[in-house]
PDB file of C-alpha atoms and ligand atoms in Angstrom:
ATOM      1  CA  UNK G 664     106.390  90.909 136.009  1.00 69.00           C
ATOM      2  CA  UNK G 665     104.350  89.231 133.258  1.00 72.00           C
ATOM      3  CA  UNK G 666     100.950  87.910 134.304  1.00 78.00           C
ATOM      4  CA  UNK G 667     100.248  84.334 133.192  1.00 80.00           C
ATOM      5  CA  UNK G 668      96.925  85.258 131.618  1.00 78.00           C
ATOM      6  CA  UNK G 669      98.735  87.470 129.104  1.00 77.00           C
ATOM      7  CA  UNK G 670      98.075  86.032 125.593  1.00 74.00           C
ATOM      8  CA  UNK G 671     101.813  86.159 124.827  1.00 80.00           C
ATOM      9  CA  UNK G 672     102.878  84.863 128.242  1.00 82.00           C
ATOM     10  CA  UNK G 673     105.139  81.974 127.099  1.00 88.00           C
ATOM     11  CA  UNK G 674     106.834  84.070 124.454  1.00 88.00           C
ATOM     12  CA  UNK G 675     107.388  86.977 126.843  1.00 90.00           C
ATOM     13  CA  UNK G 676     108.816  84.637 129.497  1.00 92.00           C
ATOM     14  CA  UNK G 677     111.365  83.406 126.965  1.00 95.00           C
ATOM     15  CA  UNK G 678     112.291  87.000 126.125  1.00 95.00           C
ATOM     16  CA  UNK G 679     112.798  87.649 129.805  1.00 95.00           C
ATOM     17  CA  UNK G 680     115.105  84.618 130.070  1.00 96.00           C
ATOM     18  CA  UNK G 681     117.085  85.792 127.054  1.00 97.00           C
ATOM     19  CA  UNK G 682     117.529  89.334 128.414  1.00 97.00           C
ATOM     20  CA  UNK G 683     118.499  87.915 131.792  1.00 97.00           C
ATOM     21  CA  UNK G 684     121.075  85.644 130.139  1.00 97.00           C
ATOM     22  CA  UNK G 685     122.507  88.647 128.310  1.00 97.00           C
ATOM     23  CA  UNK G 686     122.839  90.540 131.588  1.00 97.00           C
ATOM     24  CA  UNK G 687     124.610  87.548 133.152  1.00 97.00           C
ATOM     25  CA  UNK G 688     127.098  87.411 130.280  1.00 97.00           C
ATOM     26  CA  UNK G 689     125.843  84.064 128.886  1.00 97.00           C
ATOM     27  CA  UNK G 690     124.659  85.681 125.678  1.00 95.00           C
ATOM     28  CA  UNK G 691     126.269  88.139 123.262  1.00 93.00           C
ATOM     29  CA  UNK G 692     124.115  91.034 121.999  1.00 94.00           C
ATOM     30  CA  UNK G 693     123.684  89.264 118.675  1.00 94.00           C
ATOM     31  CA  UNK G 694     122.227  86.285 120.550  1.00 95.00           C
ATOM     32  CA  UNK G 695     119.231  88.478 121.392  1.00 96.00           C
ATOM     33  CA  UNK G 696     118.795  89.341 117.721  1.00 96.00           C
ATOM     34  CA  UNK G 697     119.012  85.647 116.787  1.00 96.00           C
ATOM     35  CA  UNK G 698     116.297  84.940 119.348  1.00 97.00           C
ATOM     36  CA  UNK G 699     114.113  87.612 117.740  1.00 97.00           C
ATOM     37  CA  UNK G 700     114.407  85.920 114.370  1.00 96.00           C
ATOM     38  CA  UNK G 701     113.443  82.605 115.940  1.00 97.00           C
ATOM     39  CA  UNK G 702     110.523  84.214 117.742  1.00 96.00           C
ATOM     40  CA  UNK G 703     109.149  85.593 114.464  1.00 96.00           C
ATOM     41  CA  UNK G 704     109.144  82.126 112.885  1.00 96.00           C
ATOM     42  CA  UNK G 705     107.647  80.617 116.024  1.00 96.00           C
ATOM     43  CA  UNK G 706     104.814  83.153 115.744  1.00 93.00           C
ATOM     44  CA  UNK G 707     104.245  82.162 112.107  1.00 93.00           C
ATOM     45  CA  UNK G 708     104.235  78.459 112.988  1.00 93.00           C
ATOM     46  CA  UNK G 709     101.647  78.950 115.724  1.00 91.00           C
ATOM     47  CA  UNK G 710     104.060  78.463 118.662  1.00 93.00           C
ATOM     48  CA  UNK G 711     103.298  74.759 118.769  1.00 93.00           C
ATOM     49  CA  UNK G 712     105.115  71.580 117.796  1.00 96.00           C
ATOM     50  CA  UNK G 713     104.002  70.552 114.315  1.00 95.00           C
ATOM     51  CA  UNK G 714     103.669  67.058 112.852  1.00 95.00           C
ATOM     52  CA  UNK G 715     106.807  67.766 110.770  1.00 96.00           C
ATOM     53  CA  UNK G 716     108.759  68.600 113.864  1.00 97.00           C
ATOM     54  CA  UNK G 717     107.580  65.365 115.504  1.00 98.00           C
ATOM     55  CA  UNK G 718     108.820  63.418 112.451  1.00 98.00           C
ATOM     56  CA  UNK G 719     112.207  65.141 112.594  1.00 98.00           C
ATOM     57  CA  UNK G 720     112.481  64.563 116.336  1.00 98.00           C
ATOM     58  CA  UNK G 721     111.888  60.823 115.843  1.00 98.00           C
ATOM     59  CA  UNK G 722     114.561  60.615 113.130  1.00 98.00           C
ATOM     60  CA  UNK G 723     116.964  62.658 115.267  1.00 98.00           C
ATOM     61  CA  UNK G 724     116.382  60.432 118.298  1.00 98.00           C
ATOM     62  CA  UNK G 725     117.026  57.301 116.194  1.00 98.00           C
ATOM     63  CA  UNK G 726     120.263  58.778 114.784  1.00 98.00           C
ATOM     64  CA  UNK G 727     121.463  59.815 118.238  1.00 98.00           C
ATOM     65  CA  UNK G 728     120.742  56.371 119.723  1.00 98.00           C
ATOM     66  CA  UNK G 729     122.651  54.711 116.847  1.00 98.00           C
ATOM     67  CA  UNK G 730     125.620  57.086 117.196  1.00 98.00           C
ATOM     68  CA  UNK G 731     128.940  55.678 118.404  1.00 97.00           C
ATOM     69  CA  UNK G 732     130.138  59.083 119.515  1.00 97.00           C
ATOM     70  CA  UNK G 733     127.316  61.629 119.837  1.00 97.00           C
ATOM     71  CA  UNK G 734     128.081  65.242 120.778  1.00 97.00           C
ATOM     72  CA  UNK G 735     125.712  68.065 121.683  1.00 97.00           C
ATOM     73  CA  UNK G 736     127.207  71.430 120.739  1.00 96.00           C
ATOM     74  CA  UNK G 737     125.828  74.320 122.813  1.00 96.00           C
ATOM     75  CA  UNK G 738     125.893  78.081 122.315  1.00 95.00           C
ATOM     76  CA  UNK G 739     124.700  80.980 124.477  1.00 96.00           C
ATOM     77  CA  UNK G 740     121.033  80.800 123.404  1.00 97.00           C
ATOM     78  CA  UNK G 741     120.815  77.076 124.120  1.00 97.00           C
ATOM     79  CA  UNK G 742     122.375  77.498 127.554  1.00 97.00           C
ATOM     80  CA  UNK G 743     120.107  80.479 128.275  1.00 97.00           C
ATOM     81  CA  UNK G 744     116.950  78.488 127.535  1.00 98.00           C
ATOM     82  CA  UNK G 745     117.447  74.764 128.213  1.00 98.00           C
ATOM     83  CA  UNK G 746     120.585  74.004 130.285  1.00 98.00           C
ATOM     84  CA  UNK G 747     118.953  71.313 132.479  1.00 98.00           C
ATOM     85  CA  UNK G 748     117.261  69.596 129.558  1.00 98.00           C
ATOM     86  CA  UNK G 749     120.553  69.426 127.626  1.00 98.00           C
ATOM     87  CA  UNK G 750     122.161  67.653 130.578  1.00 98.00           C
ATOM     88  CA  UNK G 751     119.269  65.151 130.791  1.00 98.00           C
ATOM     89  CA  UNK G 752     119.482  64.427 127.050  1.00 98.00           C
ATOM     90  CA  UNK G 753     123.272  64.037 127.184  1.00 98.00           C
ATOM     91  CA  UNK G 754     123.006  61.653 130.145  1.00 97.00           C
ATOM     92  CA  UNK G 755     120.306  59.567 128.467  1.00 97.00           C
ATOM     93  CA  UNK G 756     122.410  59.247 125.299  1.00 97.00           C
ATOM     94  CA  UNK G 757     125.778  59.071 126.967  1.00 97.00           C
ATOM     95  CA  UNK G 758     126.668  62.038 124.760  1.00 97.00           C
ATOM     96  CA  UNK G 759     129.304  64.697 125.324  1.00 97.00           C
ATOM     97  CA  UNK G 760     128.455  68.393 125.612  1.00 97.00           C
ATOM     98  CA  UNK G 761     130.727  70.903 123.877  1.00 96.00           C
ATOM     99  CA  UNK G 762     130.623  74.698 124.103  1.00 95.00           C
ATOM    100  CA  UNK G 763     130.906  76.460 120.777  1.00 92.00           C
ATOM    101  CA  UNK G 764     130.333  80.199 120.589  1.00 89.00           C
ATOM    102  CA  UNK G 765     130.151  82.486 117.592  1.00 85.00           C
ATOM    103  CA  UNK G 766     131.315  85.477 119.653  1.00 84.00           C
ATOM    104  CA  UNK G 767     133.756  83.610 121.820  1.00 88.00           C
ATOM    105  CA  UNK G 768     135.401  85.285 124.787  1.00 89.00           C
ATOM    106  CA  UNK G 769     137.211  83.594 127.649  1.00 90.00           C
ATOM    107  CA  UNK G 770     134.779  85.168 130.092  1.00 93.00           C
ATOM    108  CA  UNK G 771     131.643  83.948 128.297  1.00 95.00           C
ATOM    109  CA  UNK G 772     133.030  80.418 127.974  1.00 94.00           C
ATOM    110  CA  UNK G 773     133.761  80.325 131.690  1.00 94.00           C
ATOM    111  CA  UNK G 774     130.271  81.657 132.616  1.00 96.00           C
ATOM    112  CA  UNK G 775     128.619  79.076 130.355  1.00 97.00           C
ATOM    113  CA  UNK G 776     130.789  76.306 131.776  1.00 96.00           C
ATOM    114  CA  UNK G 777     129.597  77.261 135.280  1.00 96.00           C
ATOM    115  CA  UNK G 778     125.918  77.334 134.244  1.00 97.00           C
ATOM    116  CA  UNK G 779     126.243  73.885 132.683  1.00 97.00           C
ATOM    117  CA  UNK G 780     128.094  72.512 135.701  1.00 96.00           C
ATOM    118  CA  UNK G 781     125.364  73.880 137.967  1.00 97.00           C
ATOM    119  CA  UNK G 782     122.821  72.136 135.741  1.00 97.00           C
ATOM    120  CA  UNK G 783     124.612  68.857 136.500  1.00 97.00           C
ATOM    121  CA  UNK G 784     126.894  68.415 133.468  1.00 96.00           C
ATOM    122  CA  UNK G 785     129.843  66.196 134.302  1.00 88.00           C
ATOM    123  CA  UNK G 786     132.378  66.875 131.618  1.00 85.00           C
ATOM    124  CA  UNK G 787     132.021  69.995 129.529  1.00 94.00           C
ATOM    125  CA  UNK G 788     134.198  70.159 126.425  1.00 94.00           C
ATOM    126  CA  UNK G 789     135.147  73.169 124.296  1.00 92.00           C
ATOM    127  CA  UNK G 790     136.509  75.137 127.238  1.00 89.00           C
ATOM    128  CA  UNK G 791     139.754  77.108 127.156  1.00 83.00           C
ATOM    129  CA  UNK G 792     141.729  74.562 129.157  1.00 80.00           C
ATOM    130  CA  UNK G 793     141.897  71.753 126.625  1.00 82.00           C
ATOM    131  CA  UNK G 794     143.573  70.964 123.328  1.00 80.00           C
ATOM    132  CA  UNK G 795     141.653  71.931 120.193  1.00 83.00           C
ATOM    133  CA  UNK G 796     141.559  70.619 116.641  1.00 86.00           C
ATOM    134  CA  UNK G 797     140.751  72.806 113.612  1.00 87.00           C
ATOM    135  CA  UNK G 798     137.650  72.194 111.535  1.00 87.00           C
ATOM    136  CA  UNK G 799     138.632  72.462 107.871  1.00 86.00           C
ATOM    137  CA  UNK G 800     136.964  75.305 105.971  1.00 84.00           C
ATOM    138  CA  UNK G 801     136.450  77.632 108.947  1.00 85.00           C
ATOM    139  CA  UNK G 802     138.524  80.542 110.214  1.00 83.00           C
ATOM    140  CA  UNK G 803     139.002  82.108 113.643  1.00 78.00           C
ATOM    141  CA  UNK G 804     137.839  80.744 117.004  1.00 75.00           C
ATOM    142  CA  UNK G 805     134.807  79.097 115.392  1.00 77.00           C
ATOM    143  CA  UNK G 806     137.174  76.696 113.611  1.00 83.00           C
ATOM    144  CA  UNK G 807     138.234  75.188 116.929  1.00 85.00           C
ATOM    145  CA  UNK G 808     136.650  72.022 118.168  1.00 87.00           C
ATOM    146  CA  UNK G 809     137.423  69.721 121.031  1.00 87.00           C
ATOM    147  CA  UNK G 810     139.656  66.794 120.081  1.00 87.00           C
ATOM    148  CA  UNK G 811     137.512  64.536 122.246  1.00 90.00           C
ATOM    149  CA  UNK G 812     134.224  66.068 121.124  1.00 91.00           C
ATOM    150  CA  UNK G 813     132.929  67.441 117.811  1.00 92.00           C
ATOM    151  CA  UNK G 814     136.213  66.653 116.048  1.00 91.00           C
ATOM    152  CA  UNK G 815     135.785  62.881 116.419  1.00 91.00           C
ATOM    153  CA  UNK G 816     131.971  62.756 116.697  1.00 95.00           C
ATOM    154  CA  UNK G 817     129.926  60.766 114.180  1.00 96.00           C
ATOM    155  CA  UNK G 818     126.622  62.474 115.067  1.00 97.00           C
ATOM    156  CA  UNK G 819     126.454  66.113 116.180  1.00 97.00           C
ATOM    157  CA  UNK G 820     123.396  67.898 117.519  1.00 97.00           C
ATOM    158  CA  UNK G 821     123.978  71.613 116.895  1.00 96.00           C
ATOM    159  CA  UNK G 822     120.926  73.683 117.794  1.00 96.00           C
ATOM    160  CA  UNK G 823     120.781  77.260 116.469  1.00 93.00           C
ATOM    161  CA  UNK G 824     123.951  76.877 114.422  1.00 86.00           C
ATOM    162  CA  UNK G 825     125.188  79.221 111.716  1.00 85.00           C
ATOM    163  CA  UNK G 826     125.299  78.091 108.116  1.00 88.00           C
ATOM    164  CA  UNK G 827     129.078  78.170 107.590  1.00 88.00           C
ATOM    165  CA  UNK G 828     129.849  75.892 110.480  1.00 89.00           C
ATOM    166  CA  UNK G 829     127.002  73.533 109.580  1.00 90.00           C
ATOM    167  CA  UNK G 830     128.405  73.212 106.047  1.00 91.00           C
ATOM    168  CA  UNK G 831     131.939  72.630 107.344  1.00 90.00           C
ATOM    169  CA  UNK G 832     130.766  69.932 109.764  1.00 90.00           C
ATOM    170  CA  UNK G 833     128.791  68.157 107.081  1.00 90.00           C
ATOM    171  CA  UNK G 834     131.862  68.073 104.823  1.00 90.00           C
ATOM    172  CA  UNK G 835     133.596  66.136 107.606  1.00 90.00           C
ATOM    173  CA  UNK G 836     131.025  63.372 107.051  1.00 89.00           C
ATOM    174  CA  UNK G 837     129.185  63.888 110.285  1.00 94.00           C
ATOM    175  CA  UNK G 838     125.474  63.303 110.583  1.00 97.00           C
ATOM    176  CA  UNK G 839     124.241  66.759 111.487  1.00 97.00           C
ATOM    177  CA  UNK G 840     121.079  67.398 113.484  1.00 98.00           C
ATOM    178  CA  UNK G 841     119.930  70.952 114.075  1.00 97.00           C
ATOM    179  CA  UNK G 842     117.050  72.723 115.752  1.00 98.00           C
ATOM    180  CA  UNK G 843     116.070  75.882 113.903  1.00 97.00           C
ATOM    181  CA  UNK G 844     112.739  77.669 113.729  1.00 97.00           C
ATOM    182  CA  UNK G 845     113.661  79.145 110.361  1.00 97.00           C
ATOM    183  CA  UNK G 846     113.100  76.503 107.661  1.00 97.00           C
ATOM    184  CA  UNK G 847     114.845  78.830 105.188  1.00 96.00           C
ATOM    185  CA  UNK G 848     118.138  79.223 107.039  1.00 95.00           C
ATOM    186  CA  UNK G 849     121.306  77.816 105.496  1.00 95.00           C
ATOM    187  CA  UNK G 850     121.732  75.599 108.543  1.00 95.00           C
ATOM    188  CA  UNK G 851     118.211  74.189 108.235  1.00 97.00           C
ATOM    189  CA  UNK G 852     118.847  73.382 104.558  1.00 96.00           C
ATOM    190  CA  UNK G 853     122.333  71.966 105.168  1.00 95.00           C
ATOM    191  CA  UNK G 854     121.678  69.653 108.117  1.00 96.00           C
ATOM    192  CA  UNK G 855     120.862  65.972 107.694  1.00 97.00           C
ATOM    193  CA  UNK G 856     117.917  66.364 110.072  1.00 98.00           C
ATOM    194  CA  UNK G 857     116.378  69.742 110.946  1.00 98.00           C
ATOM    195  CA  UNK G 858     113.856  70.036 113.737  1.00 98.00           C
ATOM    196  CA  UNK G 859     111.805  73.139 112.931  1.00 98.00           C
ATOM    197  CA  UNK G 860     110.613  73.986 116.410  1.00 98.00           C
ATOM    198  CA  UNK G 861     111.491  76.145 119.367  1.00 98.00           C
ATOM    199  CA  UNK G 862     114.373  74.621 121.294  1.00 98.00           C
ATOM    200  CA  UNK G 863     112.308  74.853 124.493  1.00 98.00           C
ATOM    201  CA  UNK G 864     109.877  72.328 123.011  1.00 98.00           C
ATOM    202  CA  UNK G 865     112.292  70.391 120.782  1.00 98.00           C
ATOM    203  CA  UNK G 866     114.715  69.251 123.492  1.00 98.00           C
ATOM    204  CA  UNK G 867     112.000  67.859 125.836  1.00 98.00           C
ATOM    205  CA  UNK G 868     110.420  66.155 122.803  1.00 98.00           C
ATOM    206  CA  UNK G 869     113.798  64.655 121.912  1.00 98.00           C
ATOM    207  CA  UNK G 870     114.251  63.356 125.461  1.00 98.00           C
ATOM    208  CA  UNK G 871     110.852  61.670 125.214  1.00 98.00           C
ATOM    209  CA  UNK G 872     111.556  60.192 121.759  1.00 98.00           C
ATOM    210  CA  UNK G 873     114.896  58.794 122.954  1.00 98.00           C
ATOM    211  CA  UNK G 874     113.028  57.032 125.793  1.00 98.00           C
ATOM    212  CA  UNK G 875     110.384  55.682 123.424  1.00 98.00           C
ATOM    213  CA  UNK G 876     112.961  54.339 120.945  1.00 98.00           C
ATOM    214  CA  UNK G 877     115.487  53.091 123.465  1.00 96.00           C
ATOM    215  CA  UNK G 878     114.503  49.407 123.081  1.00 96.00           C
ATOM    216  CA  UNK G 879     114.025  49.448 119.323  1.00 98.00           C
ATOM    217  CA  UNK G 880     116.427  47.279 117.270  1.00 98.00           C
ATOM    218  CA  UNK G 881     119.163  48.853 115.129  1.00 98.00           C
ATOM    219  CA  UNK G 882     117.734  47.949 111.686  1.00 98.00           C
ATOM    220  CA  UNK G 883     114.452  49.658 112.600  1.00 98.00           C
ATOM    221  CA  UNK G 884     116.329  52.727 113.874  1.00 98.00           C
ATOM    222  CA  UNK G 885     118.345  52.870 110.622  1.00 98.00           C
ATOM    223  CA  UNK G 886     115.076  52.634 108.697  1.00 98.00           C
ATOM    224  CA  UNK G 887     113.621  55.590 110.632  1.00 98.00           C
ATOM    225  CA  UNK G 888     116.726  57.695 109.825  1.00 98.00           C
ATOM    226  CA  UNK G 889     116.812  56.643 106.167  1.00 98.00           C
ATOM    227  CA  UNK G 890     113.097  57.314 105.660  1.00 98.00           C
ATOM    228  CA  UNK G 891     113.526  60.924 106.774  1.00 98.00           C
ATOM    229  CA  UNK G 892     113.879  63.458 103.970  1.00 98.00           C
ATOM    230  CA  UNK G 893     115.057  66.831 105.272  1.00 98.00           C
ATOM    231  CA  UNK G 894     114.143  68.913 102.216  1.00 98.00           C
ATOM    232  CA  UNK G 895     110.643  67.442 102.102  1.00 98.00           C
ATOM    233  CA  UNK G 896     110.219  68.116 105.793  1.00 98.00           C
ATOM    234  CA  UNK G 897     111.354  71.757 105.404  1.00 98.00           C
ATOM    235  CA  UNK G 898     108.994  72.212 102.444  1.00 97.00           C
ATOM    236  CA  UNK G 899     106.136  70.931 104.594  1.00 95.00           C
ATOM    237  CA  UNK G 900     107.022  73.418 107.337  1.00 95.00           C
ATOM    238  CA  UNK G 901     106.965  76.277 104.849  1.00 95.00           C
ATOM    239  CA  UNK G 902     103.667  75.076 103.460  1.00 93.00           C
ATOM    240  CA  UNK G 903     102.276  74.934 106.983  1.00 90.00           C
ATOM    241  CA  UNK G 904     103.183  78.590 107.465  1.00 89.00           C
ATOM    242  CA  UNK G 905     101.601  79.736 104.215  1.00 88.00           C
ATOM    243  CA  UNK G 906      98.470  77.563 104.553  1.00 86.00           C
ATOM    244  CA  UNK G 907      97.952  78.680 108.114  1.00 79.00           C
ATOM    245  CA  UNK G 908      97.992  82.317 107.141  1.00 76.00           C
ATOM    246  CA  UNK G 909      95.876  81.999 104.036  1.00 78.00           C
ATOM    247  CA  UNK G 910      93.321  80.102 106.101  1.00 65.00           C
ATOM    248  CA  UNK G 911      93.525  76.890 104.033  1.00 60.00           C
ATOM    249  CA  UNK G 912      94.080  74.485 106.920  1.00 57.00           C
ATOM    250  CA  UNK G 913      93.452  74.303 110.605  1.00 55.00           C
ATOM    251  CA  UNK G 914      96.559  75.016 112.757  1.00 52.00           C
TER     252      UNK G 914
HETATM  253  P1  ATP Z1085     122.156  80.681 108.724  1.00 63.69           P
HETATM  254  O1  ATP Z1085     123.592  81.096 108.684  1.00 63.69           O
HETATM  255  O2  ATP Z1085     121.963  79.222 109.014  1.00 63.69           O
HETATM  256  O3  ATP Z1085     121.319  81.137 107.544  1.00 63.69           O
HETATM  257  P2  ATP Z1085     121.188  82.821 110.392  1.00 63.69           P
HETATM  258  O4  ATP Z1085     122.343  83.709 110.091  1.00 63.69           O
HETATM  259  O5  ATP Z1085     119.842  83.159 109.860  1.00 63.69           O
HETATM  260  O6  ATP Z1085     121.534  81.313 110.044  1.00 63.69           O
HETATM  261  P3  ATP Z1085     121.920  82.740 113.151  1.00 63.69           P
HETATM  262  O7  ATP Z1085     121.844  84.087 113.754  1.00 63.69           O
HETATM  263  O8  ATP Z1085     123.258  82.167 112.835  1.00 63.69           O
HETATM  264  O9  ATP Z1085     120.933  82.687 111.930  1.00 63.69           O
HETATM  265  O10 ATP Z1085     121.204  81.662 114.087  1.00 63.69           O
HETATM  266  C1  ATP Z1085     120.011  81.853 114.656  1.00 63.69           C
HETATM  267  C2  ATP Z1085     119.016  80.843 114.120  1.00 63.69           C
HETATM  268  O11 ATP Z1085     118.418  80.233 115.245  1.00 63.69           O
HETATM  269  C3  ATP Z1085     117.915  81.527 113.334  1.00 63.69           C
HETATM  270  O12 ATP Z1085     117.640  80.794 112.156  1.00 63.69           O
HETATM  271  C4  ATP Z1085     116.689  81.486 114.282  1.00 63.69           C
HETATM  272  O13 ATP Z1085     115.501  81.256 113.574  1.00 63.69           O
HETATM  273  C5  ATP Z1085     117.009  80.294 115.158  1.00 63.69           C
HETATM  274  N1  ATP Z1085     116.479  80.396 116.525  1.00 63.69           N
HETATM  275  C6  ATP Z1085     116.610  81.438 117.392  1.00 63.69           C
HETATM  276  N2  ATP Z1085     116.032  81.168 118.568  1.00 63.69           N
HETATM  277  C7  ATP Z1085     115.538  79.901 118.467  1.00 63.69           C
HETATM  278  C8  ATP Z1085     114.860  79.037 119.364  1.00 63.69           C
HETATM  279  N3  ATP Z1085     114.533  79.409 120.620  1.00 63.69           N
HETATM  280  N4  ATP Z1085     114.536  77.805 118.940  1.00 63.69           N
HETATM  281  C9  ATP Z1085     114.846  77.397 117.681  1.00 63.69           C
HETATM  282  N5  ATP Z1085     115.488  78.175 116.773  1.00 63.69           N
HETATM  283  C10 ATP Z1085     115.832  79.410 117.160  1.00 63.69           C
END
């Protein structure tokens, strides 16, 4: 039991959720290691949403609203931390949700499907009882995508993705949005829009931005997407980390 006056309360609560998800079979062991890497970057960034992240969230919301066929791809970590919020975002955008796991087993897919259904998801794709299409450039189960989902999507939100799959999806001409606390990861560098923030803050922020931009006209939304420069945004995140720890700027 972690007391809420503990200075690392929020971070420790997330750890607890991750361990619990592992015990329930939602997460593979490596999912806990991936969380640890994210946690380290969150620590360096001050465990708060930065201005850069807000900019990326706005661009991501605009791209998702403009999308003809948006898909949110979920893995174990995402489902462990924000299942309800993913369902809200998908409903608001009329987007599909697709399960994609690095360490895919039938059992884990079925557990995740149940968690998402309990969270209110209506039609989960990427399960084992549907036809799949291969993503060019990938091997093994990771190459599979739902014919109705990622395969035909124009905009894909893939939080906590690995670099290979991000690169393969981008080659298919999809607009790729990721959420990744590590501004140096291959995925962060590959995506069209990278939100450098913890997924537990990024998804609620995205839901809010989608609401705020929902009545904005298409040319303005296109302008917001086009004005966003991912590399510049990542550079600013890195600068924030170094400035913060050399005491040059306030957090
Ligand atoms: P890449 O192949 O893109 O270089 P990687 O091998 O470093 O990625 P993975 O293990 O494939 O990383 O994916 C985990 C990524 O997710 C890490 O970059 C980590 O920082 C990030 N991450 C983990 N937990 C969170 C979280 N709660 N919110 C946002 N990002 C997270």
